[in-house]
């Protein structure tokens, strides 16, 4: 395939050489004359293991060249990758000026490019060109780049051209190896033709190919990198506590990483409601206090509890934002299949709503108020002393007599019964349904109303959170 790459820096140079290794013909474009010269001499623009050999090989085979002429590069290729820098502004915002400048140039060049009608091109129909954003950009950039190209070219997105988001996951130092062995190949696209072209481009790479929504693809790099940073900081904070206690932190983390069921696993990663129960809140507090007692600052570990409280406040705000007073709570214990109410996060939400004068009805098949004993009973009586007035063992009554139904755990019978009450507002704290098929109004705690493409959190502002007190 014929591919142009805008930006011959770190990622662009590695991408160009590796795509040529995969058999594609690559034209690099850069505003830096020296980088263009180096590529045309078969030399890399950066220092990295294996890159010099790849550049020399691509040059010798006539598969890699470079130019400063945008029109020449766009007209000679089917796909253009944008890999220019996206530095931070002084205030920490992402500076997309280079991306937008390249988009405008590509658009101007596309205005004069004829539709591809030869058999050599993988792009068919009315599509003239595919632009791929490889730089790290925030969600929404793909759309904006499309608007810039449409304006500069007078062409129509989805007919004449399209833009895919194809984030880069390589790490400096091992970039060539990473390029050929990525954790996965991710493409955000809105046209099936673009997906097939990208499957073809990366045919030689043995990694799962995932084609998804453009905004999901745009979000991934930030989620990945933030998580990587979090892992580093978490490991360091654990290490700092361990050092004070004369415990070998590396032994601790080695064993930590051996648990592939709960620690290094997809478990606990899905957005949902706050954590609770008799263990997590207590043990979090104990470790935090231990660190304090040894004068070790652990801001990330400390922030975990604060973030958890915020999720409860978010739930209260979301329920209040519906503007209806009769609220049915489907599930009171801290998770399904137990009657343990200790530190159940929904108990805090109910306590807060009662204090604000909401009419509450609660159903939890596992919670029998008269049978509660010990610390479980003590906890709930301290929070909601008249619990028995709100709890019923009839799910249908709660559904019928409430305007807002709050789903707090994944009991199977909820979904079934709720379909009988299509005129309610369902506030789902745990993503009870993967595909939302509720006929009434549906609000997810940390995800949008998928059907209406409207996010619940839009109505819940930071200011609202601060004003909510338990
Ligand atoms: N470096 C990494 O390890 C890495 C890994 C993954 C993703 N990324 C992302 O990839 C992007 C590029 O990063 P990089 O490290 O390669 O940046 P870089 O600064 O090394 O290279 C950017 C190149 O773009 C060129 N350029 C600027 N404006 C141009 C224009 N109008 N036309 C053509 N070329 C132009 C510059 O001259 C430079 O050569 C960034 O968004 C970065 O966040 C970087």
Short mmCIF file of C-alpha atoms and ligand atoms in Angstrom, two decimals:
data_model
loop_
_atom_site.label_atom_id
_atom_site.label_comp_id
_atom_site.label_asym_id
_atom_site.label_seq_id
_atom_site.Cartn_x
_atom_site.Cartn_y
_atom_site.Cartn_z
CA UNK A 1 0.00 0.00 0.00
CA UNK A 2 1.13 3.59 -0.57
CA UNK A 3 1.33 5.48 2.71
CA UNK A 4 2.44 8.99 3.65
CA UNK A 5 3.60 9.84 7.17
CA UNK A 6 3.41 13.41 8.43
CA UNK A 7 6.04 13.96 11.11
CA UNK A 8 9.40 12.18 10.97
CA UNK A 9 10.23 12.43 14.65
CA UNK A 10 10.44 9.57 17.06
CA UNK A 11 7.16 7.81 16.26
CA UNK A 12 7.04 8.84 12.58
CA UNK A 13 10.53 7.57 11.78
CA UNK A 14 9.94 4.22 13.50
CA UNK A 15 6.51 3.93 11.85
CA UNK A 16 7.88 4.71 8.40
CA UNK A 17 10.70 2.17 8.63
CA UNK A 18 8.47 -0.54 10.13
CA UNK A 19 5.68 -0.03 7.56
CA UNK A 20 8.30 -0.34 4.80
CA UNK A 21 9.51 -3.56 6.47
CA UNK A 22 5.89 -4.79 6.24
CA UNK A 23 6.13 -4.19 2.47
CA UNK A 24 4.41 -0.83 2.09
CA UNK A 25 5.76 2.10 0.10
CA UNK A 26 6.20 5.01 2.46
CA UNK A 27 6.69 8.73 1.85
CA UNK A 28 7.65 10.75 4.92
CA UNK A 29 6.78 14.44 5.23
CA UNK A 30 8.39 16.88 7.65
CA UNK A 31 8.94 20.63 7.96
CA UNK A 32 12.48 19.89 9.10
CA UNK A 33 14.75 19.80 6.04
CA UNK A 34 17.45 17.83 7.81
CA UNK A 35 15.05 14.99 8.74
CA UNK A 36 13.83 14.79 5.14
CA UNK A 37 17.45 14.61 3.91
CA UNK A 38 18.35 11.87 6.41
CA UNK A 39 15.41 9.68 5.33
CA UNK A 40 16.30 10.19 1.65
CA UNK A 41 19.82 9.00 2.49
CA UNK A 42 18.42 5.88 4.14
CA UNK A 43 19.28 7.09 7.64
CA UNK A 44 17.02 7.40 10.71
CA UNK A 45 16.13 10.75 12.28
CA UNK A 46 16.46 9.27 15.78
CA UNK A 47 18.64 6.83 17.68
CA UNK A 48 16.94 3.58 18.58
CA UNK A 49 17.90 -0.09 18.50
CA UNK A 50 17.38 -1.63 15.05
CA UNK A 51 16.14 1.52 13.33
CA UNK A 52 19.33 2.26 11.30
CA UNK A 53 19.22 -1.19 9.71
CA UNK A 54 15.51 -0.91 8.91
CA UNK A 55 15.96 2.54 7.30
CA UNK A 56 18.91 1.36 5.20
CA UNK A 57 16.96 -1.72 4.05
CA UNK A 58 13.83 0.30 3.18
CA UNK A 59 15.96 2.83 1.27
CA UNK A 60 17.81 0.12 -0.67
CA UNK A 61 14.49 -1.49 -1.68
CA UNK A 62 13.14 1.89 -2.80
CA UNK A 63 10.29 1.63 -0.26
CA UNK A 64 11.01 4.76 1.80
CA UNK A 65 11.56 8.37 0.79
CA UNK A 66 10.74 11.80 2.23
CA UNK A 67 9.63 15.20 1.01
CA UNK A 68 8.56 18.62 2.26
CA UNK A 69 5.92 18.77 -0.48
CA UNK A 70 2.56 17.90 1.06
CA UNK A 71 0.66 17.73 -2.22
CA UNK A 72 3.18 15.32 -3.75
CA UNK A 73 2.91 13.01 -0.72
CA UNK A 74 -0.90 13.08 -0.53
CA UNK A 75 -1.39 12.53 -4.24
CA UNK A 76 1.01 9.58 -4.36
CA UNK A 77 -0.60 7.73 -1.44
CA UNK A 78 -3.90 6.22 -0.26
CA UNK A 79 -3.43 6.70 3.46
CA UNK A 80 -1.79 9.57 5.39
CA UNK A 81 -0.68 9.07 8.99
CA UNK A 82 -0.45 12.19 11.16
CA UNK A 83 2.36 11.70 13.68
CA UNK A 84 3.37 15.26 14.52
CA UNK A 85 4.09 16.33 18.09
CA UNK A 86 1.33 17.19 20.57
CA UNK A 87 3.16 19.07 23.33
CA UNK A 88 1.57 20.47 26.50
CA UNK A 89 0.82 24.18 26.68
CA UNK A 90 2.17 26.19 29.65
CA UNK A 91 -1.17 25.66 31.45
CA UNK A 92 -1.04 21.89 30.82
CA UNK A 93 -3.55 21.77 27.96
CA UNK A 94 -2.77 19.70 24.90
CA UNK A 95 -1.44 21.83 22.04
CA UNK A 96 -3.01 20.52 18.83
CA UNK A 97 -1.72 23.31 16.56
CA UNK A 98 0.63 21.01 14.63
CA UNK A 99 -2.15 18.45 14.10
CA UNK A 100 -4.57 21.10 12.82
CA UNK A 101 -1.92 22.66 10.56
CA UNK A 102 -1.21 19.29 8.94
CA UNK A 103 -4.96 18.59 8.60
CA UNK A 104 -5.40 21.87 6.70
CA UNK A 105 -2.47 21.07 4.41
CA UNK A 106 -3.79 17.56 3.71
CA UNK A 107 -7.25 19.01 3.00
CA UNK A 108 -5.85 21.55 0.52
CA UNK A 109 -3.91 18.80 -1.25
CA UNK A 110 -6.96 16.51 -1.32
CA UNK A 111 -9.03 19.16 -3.10
CA UNK A 112 -6.96 18.43 -6.21
CA UNK A 113 -6.69 14.67 -5.81
CA UNK A 114 -8.80 12.53 -8.14
CA UNK A 115 -10.79 9.55 -6.85
CA UNK A 116 -8.71 6.40 -6.84
CA UNK A 117 -9.97 4.18 -9.64
CA UNK A 118 -7.04 1.87 -10.34
CA UNK A 119 -6.94 -1.77 -9.24
CA UNK A 120 -3.76 -1.24 -7.24
CA UNK A 121 -5.49 0.79 -4.55
CA UNK A 122 -7.29 -0.92 -1.69
CA UNK A 123 -9.61 2.07 -1.40
CA UNK A 124 -12.67 1.81 -3.59
CA UNK A 125 -15.95 3.57 -4.31
CA UNK A 126 -16.01 7.31 -3.89
CA UNK A 127 -13.36 7.30 -1.16
CA UNK A 128 -10.22 9.20 -2.19
CA UNK A 129 -8.13 9.08 0.92
CA UNK A 130 -7.91 7.87 4.51
CA UNK A 131 -6.22 9.98 7.16
CA UNK A 132 -5.04 8.22 10.32
CA UNK A 133 -4.31 10.12 13.52
CA UNK A 134 -1.40 8.32 15.19
CA UNK A 135 -0.33 11.15 17.52
CA UNK A 136 -1.69 11.11 21.06
CA UNK A 137 -4.77 13.35 21.02
CA UNK A 138 -7.78 13.91 23.26
CA UNK A 139 -11.28 12.62 22.36
CA UNK A 140 -12.98 14.91 19.85
CA UNK A 141 -9.81 15.63 17.86
CA UNK A 142 -10.73 13.18 15.10
CA UNK A 143 -14.00 15.04 14.54
CA UNK A 144 -12.24 18.41 14.48
CA UNK A 145 -9.59 17.16 12.03
CA UNK A 146 -12.44 15.94 9.79
CA UNK A 147 -14.02 19.39 9.85
CA UNK A 148 -10.72 21.06 8.97
CA UNK A 149 -10.09 18.70 6.05
CA UNK A 150 -13.67 19.07 4.79
CA UNK A 151 -13.39 22.85 4.90
CA UNK A 152 -9.96 22.98 3.24
CA UNK A 153 -10.85 20.45 0.53
CA UNK A 154 -14.53 21.10 -0.10
CA UNK A 155 -14.93 17.29 0.13
CA UNK A 156 -17.34 15.28 2.26
CA UNK A 157 -16.30 13.09 5.17
CA UNK A 158 -17.75 9.60 4.87
CA UNK A 159 -17.92 9.88 1.09
CA UNK A 160 -14.67 11.34 -0.26
CA UNK A 161 -12.43 10.79 2.75
CA UNK A 162 -12.47 9.47 6.27
CA UNK A 163 -10.35 9.78 9.40
CA UNK A 164 -9.40 6.89 11.64
CA UNK A 165 -7.80 7.08 15.07
CA UNK A 166 -4.93 4.63 15.38
CA UNK A 167 -3.02 5.37 18.61
CA UNK A 168 0.60 4.32 19.00
CA UNK A 169 1.59 2.20 22.03
CA UNK A 170 5.37 1.91 21.53
CA UNK A 171 7.92 2.88 24.19
CA UNK A 172 11.16 4.69 23.48
CA UNK A 173 14.15 2.38 23.87
CA UNK A 174 12.29 -0.69 22.58
CA UNK A 175 10.23 1.02 19.90
CA UNK A 176 11.03 -1.21 16.90
CA UNK A 177 10.36 -4.36 18.92
CA UNK A 178 7.18 -2.80 20.33
CA UNK A 179 6.02 -1.78 16.85
CA UNK A 180 6.09 -5.40 15.64
CA UNK A 181 4.79 -6.81 18.96
CA UNK A 182 2.14 -4.38 20.20
CA UNK A 183 -0.27 -5.42 22.98
CA UNK A 184 -3.00 -4.89 20.38
CA UNK A 185 -3.72 -2.95 17.20
CA UNK A 186 -6.41 -0.38 17.84
CA UNK A 187 -8.37 1.43 15.15
CA UNK A 188 -11.29 3.78 15.74
CA UNK A 189 -13.23 4.05 12.50
CA UNK A 190 -16.67 5.03 11.23
CA UNK A 191 -16.49 3.33 7.81
CA UNK A 192 -16.08 -0.43 7.17
CA UNK A 193 -13.80 0.39 4.20
CA UNK A 194 -11.34 2.04 6.57
CA UNK A 195 -11.33 -1.01 8.82
CA UNK A 196 -10.44 -3.31 5.89
CA UNK A 197 -7.66 -0.98 4.75
CA UNK A 198 -6.15 -0.97 8.24
CA UNK A 199 -6.43 -4.75 8.58
CA UNK A 200 -4.45 -4.90 5.33
CA UNK A 201 -1.82 -2.38 6.54
CA UNK A 202 -1.13 -4.36 9.72
CA UNK A 203 -1.53 -7.84 8.20
CA UNK A 204 2.02 -8.81 9.12
CA UNK A 205 1.61 -7.95 12.80
CA UNK A 206 0.44 -10.72 15.10
CA UNK A 207 -1.65 -8.86 17.61
CA UNK A 208 -5.37 -8.69 18.25
CA UNK A 209 -6.91 -6.18 15.82
CA UNK A 210 -9.63 -4.16 17.51
CA UNK A 211 -11.84 -1.81 15.51
CA UNK A 212 -14.01 0.33 17.76
CA UNK A 213 -15.77 3.71 18.12
CA UNK A 214 -13.51 6.63 17.27
CA UNK A 215 -13.89 8.23 20.69
CA UNK A 216 -13.15 4.98 22.48
CA UNK A 217 -9.92 4.67 20.47
CA UNK A 218 -9.02 8.30 21.22
CA UNK A 219 -9.55 7.73 24.95
CA UNK A 220 -7.46 4.55 25.18
CA UNK A 221 -3.97 6.04 25.12
CA UNK A 222 -4.79 8.40 28.00
CA UNK A 223 -6.37 5.65 30.05
CA UNK A 224 -3.37 3.39 29.40
CA UNK A 225 -0.75 5.98 30.25
CA UNK A 226 -2.60 7.25 33.32
CA UNK A 227 -2.87 3.68 34.57
CA UNK A 228 0.82 3.05 33.93
CA UNK A 229 1.66 6.19 35.92
CA UNK A 230 -0.71 5.07 38.69
CA UNK A 231 1.00 1.67 38.85
CA UNK A 232 4.40 3.30 39.25
CA UNK A 233 3.22 5.69 41.97
CA UNK A 234 1.30 2.97 43.81
CA UNK A 235 4.33 0.65 43.79
CA UNK A 236 6.50 3.49 45.09
CA UNK A 237 4.09 4.36 47.93
CA UNK A 238 3.89 0.70 48.97
CA UNK A 239 7.70 0.61 48.80
CA UNK A 240 8.04 3.70 51.01
CA UNK A 241 5.78 2.21 53.70
CA UNK A 242 7.60 -1.13 53.49
CA UNK A 243 10.99 0.53 53.90
CA UNK A 244 9.90 2.19 57.16
CA UNK A 245 8.72 -1.20 58.44
CA UNK A 246 11.91 -2.95 57.28
CA UNK A 247 9.94 -5.13 54.87
CA UNK A 248 11.38 -6.06 51.46
CA UNK A 249 9.07 -4.11 49.12
CA UNK A 250 10.19 -6.05 46.05
CA UNK A 251 9.24 -9.36 47.65
CA UNK A 252 5.84 -7.84 48.49
CA UNK A 253 5.18 -6.62 44.95
CA UNK A 254 6.48 -9.82 43.36
CA UNK A 255 3.90 -11.80 45.32
CA UNK A 256 1.28 -9.13 44.63
CA UNK A 257 1.84 -9.64 40.88
CA UNK A 258 1.47 -13.41 41.16
CA UNK A 259 -2.22 -13.03 41.99
CA UNK A 260 -3.69 -13.05 38.51
CA UNK A 261 -7.26 -13.46 39.77
CA UNK A 262 -7.83 -10.28 41.71
CA UNK A 263 -4.64 -8.16 41.41
CA UNK A 264 -3.32 -8.37 37.86
CA UNK A 265 -6.62 -9.13 36.14
CA UNK A 266 -9.70 -7.46 34.65
CA UNK A 267 -11.44 -7.85 38.05
CA UNK A 268 -12.57 -4.57 39.72
CA UNK A 269 -11.89 -2.54 36.58
CA UNK A 270 -15.37 -1.93 35.21
CA UNK A 271 -16.82 1.50 36.07
CA UNK A 272 -19.64 1.14 38.58
CA UNK A 273 -20.55 2.03 42.15
CA UNK A 274 -18.35 2.79 45.17
CA UNK A 275 -16.64 -0.01 47.09
CA UNK A 276 -17.85 -0.97 50.56
CA UNK A 277 -18.20 -3.98 52.84
CA UNK A 278 -16.41 -4.99 55.98
CA UNK A 279 -12.90 -5.28 54.52
CA UNK A 280 -11.86 -2.70 51.92
CA UNK A 281 -12.81 0.49 53.84
CA UNK A 282 -11.31 -0.82 57.10
CA UNK A 283 -8.08 -2.09 55.57
CA UNK A 284 -7.60 1.03 53.46
CA UNK A 285 -7.87 3.14 56.62
CA UNK A 286 -5.46 0.90 58.51
CA UNK A 287 -2.72 1.14 55.87
CA UNK A 288 -3.18 4.91 55.56
CA UNK A 289 -2.89 5.33 59.31
CA UNK A 290 0.14 3.06 59.48
CA UNK A 291 1.84 5.29 56.88
CA UNK A 292 0.92 8.41 58.89
CA UNK A 293 2.29 6.87 62.06
CA UNK A 294 5.63 6.42 60.29
CA UNK A 295 5.54 9.90 58.75
CA UNK A 296 5.32 8.46 55.23
CA UNK A 297 3.30 10.59 52.78
CA UNK A 298 1.03 8.42 50.62
CA UNK A 299 -1.15 10.88 48.68
CA UNK A 300 -2.38 8.34 46.13
CA UNK A 301 -3.39 5.77 48.74
CA UNK A 302 -5.06 8.54 50.75
CA UNK A 303 -6.99 9.79 47.72
CA UNK A 304 -8.60 6.37 47.15
CA UNK A 305 -11.12 6.82 49.99
CA UNK A 306 -11.87 10.38 48.90
CA UNK A 307 -12.58 9.24 45.34
CA UNK A 308 -14.86 6.53 46.70
CA UNK A 309 -16.86 9.10 48.68
CA UNK A 310 -17.16 11.17 45.52
CA UNK A 311 -18.76 8.24 43.70
CA UNK A 312 -21.44 8.03 46.42
CA UNK A 313 -22.09 11.77 46.14
CA UNK A 314 -22.31 11.39 42.38
CA UNK A 315 -25.04 8.76 42.86
CA UNK A 316 -26.99 11.09 45.19
CA UNK A 317 -26.73 13.93 42.68
CA UNK A 318 -27.82 11.75 39.80
CA UNK A 319 -30.91 10.58 41.73
CA UNK A 320 -31.73 14.15 42.81
CA UNK A 321 -31.26 15.43 39.27
CA UNK A 322 -34.28 13.35 38.14
CA UNK A 323 -36.54 15.80 40.05
CA UNK A 324 -38.78 13.00 41.44
CA UNK A 325 -39.35 12.34 45.17
CA UNK A 326 -40.33 8.65 45.29
CA UNK A 327 -37.18 6.56 45.09
CA UNK A 328 -37.01 2.75 45.09
CA UNK A 329 -33.70 1.18 46.06
CA UNK A 330 -33.09 -2.24 44.52
CA UNK A 331 -30.39 -3.78 46.70
CA UNK A 332 -29.12 -2.48 50.06
CA UNK A 333 -26.23 -4.79 50.94
CA UNK A 334 -22.73 -3.97 49.69
CA UNK A 335 -22.98 -6.56 46.91
CA UNK A 336 -25.40 -9.17 45.62
CA UNK A 337 -25.73 -12.52 47.39
CA UNK A 338 -25.09 -11.25 50.93
CA UNK A 339 -26.97 -9.49 53.74
CA UNK A 340 -23.83 -7.65 54.84
CA UNK A 341 -24.75 -3.98 55.22
CA UNK A 342 -21.49 -2.91 56.86
CA UNK A 343 -20.04 0.04 54.96
CA UNK A 344 -22.47 -0.62 52.11
CA UNK A 345 -22.16 2.52 49.96
CA UNK A 346 -25.86 2.58 49.11
CA UNK A 347 -26.64 2.92 52.84
CA UNK A 348 -24.86 6.30 52.77
CA UNK A 349 -26.83 7.28 49.67
CA UNK A 350 -30.14 6.30 51.33
CA UNK A 351 -29.19 8.15 54.53
CA UNK A 352 -28.47 11.26 52.49
CA UNK A 353 -31.70 11.03 50.48
CA UNK A 354 -33.78 10.51 53.64
CA UNK A 355 -32.17 13.61 55.12
CA UNK A 356 -33.27 15.54 52.05
CA UNK A 357 -36.88 14.40 52.42
CA UNK A 358 -37.07 11.78 49.68
CA UNK A 359 -39.65 8.99 50.04
CA UNK A 360 -37.65 5.79 50.07
CA UNK A 361 -38.65 2.17 49.50
CA UNK A 362 -36.03 -0.55 49.66
CA UNK A 363 -35.97 -4.10 48.35
CA UNK A 364 -33.16 -6.55 49.06
CA UNK A 365 -34.06 -10.23 49.05
CA UNK A 366 -31.15 -11.04 51.37
CA UNK A 367 -31.81 -8.38 54.00
CA UNK A 368 -34.36 -9.30 56.69
CA UNK A 369 -34.32 -6.43 59.17
CA UNK A 370 -35.61 -8.52 62.09
CA UNK A 371 -32.85 -11.08 61.54
CA UNK A 372 -29.90 -8.66 61.48
CA UNK A 373 -27.43 -9.25 64.31
CA UNK A 374 -24.03 -8.17 65.66
CA UNK A 375 -21.92 -5.50 63.95
CA UNK A 376 -24.13 -5.69 60.87
CA UNK A 377 -27.15 -4.59 62.93
CA UNK A 378 -25.14 -1.99 64.91
CA UNK A 379 -23.90 -0.39 61.68
CA UNK A 380 -27.28 -0.04 60.02
CA UNK A 381 -29.07 1.09 63.19
CA UNK A 382 -26.54 3.88 63.63
CA UNK A 383 -27.12 5.05 60.04
CA UNK A 384 -30.85 4.36 59.45
CA UNK A 385 -32.56 3.58 62.81
CA UNK A 386 -36.04 3.15 61.27
CA UNK A 387 -34.89 0.89 58.46
CA UNK A 388 -37.86 -1.46 58.90
CA UNK A 389 -40.24 1.31 57.71
CA UNK A 390 -38.54 1.49 54.34
CA UNK A 391 -37.76 -2.14 53.59
CA UNK A 392 -40.23 -4.49 51.92
CA UNK A 393 -39.78 -8.02 50.64
CA UNK A 394 -41.96 -7.33 47.60
CA UNK A 395 -39.95 -6.14 44.62
CA UNK A 396 -43.09 -5.39 42.57
CA UNK A 397 -44.39 -3.01 45.28
CA UNK A 398 -41.15 -1.04 45.25
CA UNK A 399 -41.23 -0.82 41.45
CA UNK A 400 -44.89 0.16 41.31
CA UNK A 401 -44.78 2.79 44.06
CA UNK A 402 -41.54 4.52 43.09
CA UNK A 403 -40.83 6.99 40.30
CA UNK A 404 -37.07 6.48 40.29
CA UNK A 405 -35.64 2.96 40.61
CA UNK A 406 -32.02 2.75 41.70
CA UNK A 407 -30.28 -0.49 40.74
CA UNK A 408 -27.38 -1.06 43.14
CA UNK A 409 -26.33 -4.63 42.47
CA UNK A 410 -26.55 -7.24 39.77
CA UNK A 411 -29.39 -9.43 41.08
CA UNK A 412 -30.86 -11.12 38.00
CA UNK A 413 -34.53 -10.62 38.93
CA UNK A 414 -34.24 -6.80 38.75
CA UNK A 415 -33.88 -6.66 34.98
CA UNK A 416 -36.82 -9.00 34.49
CA UNK A 417 -39.19 -7.10 36.80
CA UNK A 418 -38.13 -3.66 35.55
CA UNK A 419 -39.25 -4.44 32.02
CA UNK A 420 -42.82 -4.57 33.42
CA UNK A 421 -42.52 -0.92 34.51
CA UNK A 422 -41.49 1.00 31.41
CA UNK A 423 -42.60 4.42 32.65
CA UNK A 424 -40.06 4.84 35.43
CA UNK A 425 -36.65 6.42 35.60
CA UNK A 426 -33.97 3.77 36.15
CA UNK A 427 -30.73 4.93 37.72
CA UNK A 428 -28.24 2.11 37.20
CA UNK A 429 -25.20 2.26 39.51
CA UNK A 430 -23.71 -1.06 38.37
CA UNK A 431 -24.48 -1.38 34.64
CA UNK A 432 -27.07 -4.06 35.14
CA UNK A 433 -27.60 -4.29 31.38
CA UNK A 434 -24.74 -4.31 28.94
CA UNK A 435 -27.07 -3.29 26.16
CA UNK A 436 -29.60 -0.90 27.61
CA UNK A 437 -33.03 -2.08 26.49
CA UNK A 438 -35.17 -0.37 29.13
CA UNK A 439 -38.08 1.43 27.52
CA UNK A 440 -38.29 4.13 30.17
CA UNK A 441 -35.68 6.73 31.01
CA UNK A 442 -32.28 5.20 31.82
CA UNK A 443 -29.33 6.84 33.55
CA UNK A 444 -25.99 5.14 34.17
CA UNK A 445 -23.70 6.34 36.95
CA UNK A 446 -20.44 6.44 35.00
CA UNK A 447 -21.62 5.83 31.45
CA UNK A 448 -24.06 7.55 29.18
CA UNK A 449 -27.52 6.59 28.06
CA UNK A 450 -26.26 4.47 25.19
CA UNK A 451 -29.54 4.57 23.27
CA UNK A 452 -30.03 8.30 23.47
CA UNK A 453 -26.28 8.99 23.23
CA UNK A 454 -26.66 11.25 26.20
CA UNK A 455 -24.46 11.02 29.26
CA UNK A 456 -25.88 11.12 32.73
CA UNK A 457 -22.83 12.77 34.13
CA UNK A 458 -23.32 15.82 31.91
CA UNK A 459 -26.04 16.98 34.27
CA UNK A 460 -23.91 16.43 37.36
CA UNK A 461 -21.29 19.12 37.70
CA UNK A 462 -18.33 19.35 40.06
CA UNK A 463 -20.08 22.21 41.82
CA UNK A 464 -23.06 19.93 42.51
CA UNK A 465 -20.76 17.40 44.21
CA UNK A 466 -19.25 19.98 46.54
CA UNK A 467 -22.67 21.13 47.67
CA UNK A 468 -23.81 17.65 48.63
CA UNK A 469 -23.16 16.75 52.24
CA UNK A 470 -23.88 13.47 53.96
N1 LIG B 1 7.73 9.30 21.71
C1 LIG B 1 7.00 8.29 22.14
O1 LIG B 1 7.46 7.35 22.80
C2 LIG B 1 5.55 8.23 21.77
C3 LIG B 1 4.85 7.02 21.91
C4 LIG B 1 3.52 6.97 21.52
C5 LIG B 1 2.89 8.10 21.04
N2 LIG B 1 3.58 9.27 20.94
C6 LIG B 1 2.87 10.44 20.38
O2 LIG B 1 3.21 10.54 19.00
C7 LIG B 1 3.25 11.92 18.63
C8 LIG B 1 4.61 12.26 18.03
O3 LIG B 1 5.59 12.07 19.02
P1 LIG B 1 7.13 12.11 18.67
O4 LIG B 1 7.84 11.72 19.92
O5 LIG B 1 7.38 11.33 17.42
O6 LIG B 1 7.32 13.69 18.37
P2 LIG B 1 8.60 14.41 17.73
O7 LIG B 1 8.62 15.78 18.27
O8 LIG B 1 9.80 13.54 17.89
O9 LIG B 1 8.27 14.46 16.17
C9 LIG B 1 7.28 15.28 15.61
C10 LIG B 1 7.71 15.63 14.19
O10 LIG B 1 6.66 16.33 13.55
C11 LIG B 1 7.26 17.30 12.70
N3 LIG B 1 6.27 18.31 12.30
C12 LIG B 1 5.77 19.34 13.01
N4 LIG B 1 4.88 20.03 12.26
C13 LIG B 1 4.83 19.42 11.06
C14 LIG B 1 4.10 19.67 9.87
N5 LIG B 1 3.26 20.70 9.76
N6 LIG B 1 4.28 18.83 8.83
C15 LIG B 1 5.12 17.79 8.93
N7 LIG B 1 5.84 17.51 10.03
C16 LIG B 1 5.69 18.32 11.08
C17 LIG B 1 8.42 17.84 13.51
O11 LIG B 1 9.37 18.51 12.73
C18 LIG B 1 8.95 16.54 14.14
O12 LIG B 1 9.93 15.95 13.29
C19 LIG B 1 2.91 12.72 19.88
O13 LIG B 1 1.53 12.96 19.91
C20 LIG B 1 3.28 11.77 21.00
O14 LIG B 1 2.57 12.06 22.18
C21 LIG B 1 4.90 9.35 21.28
#
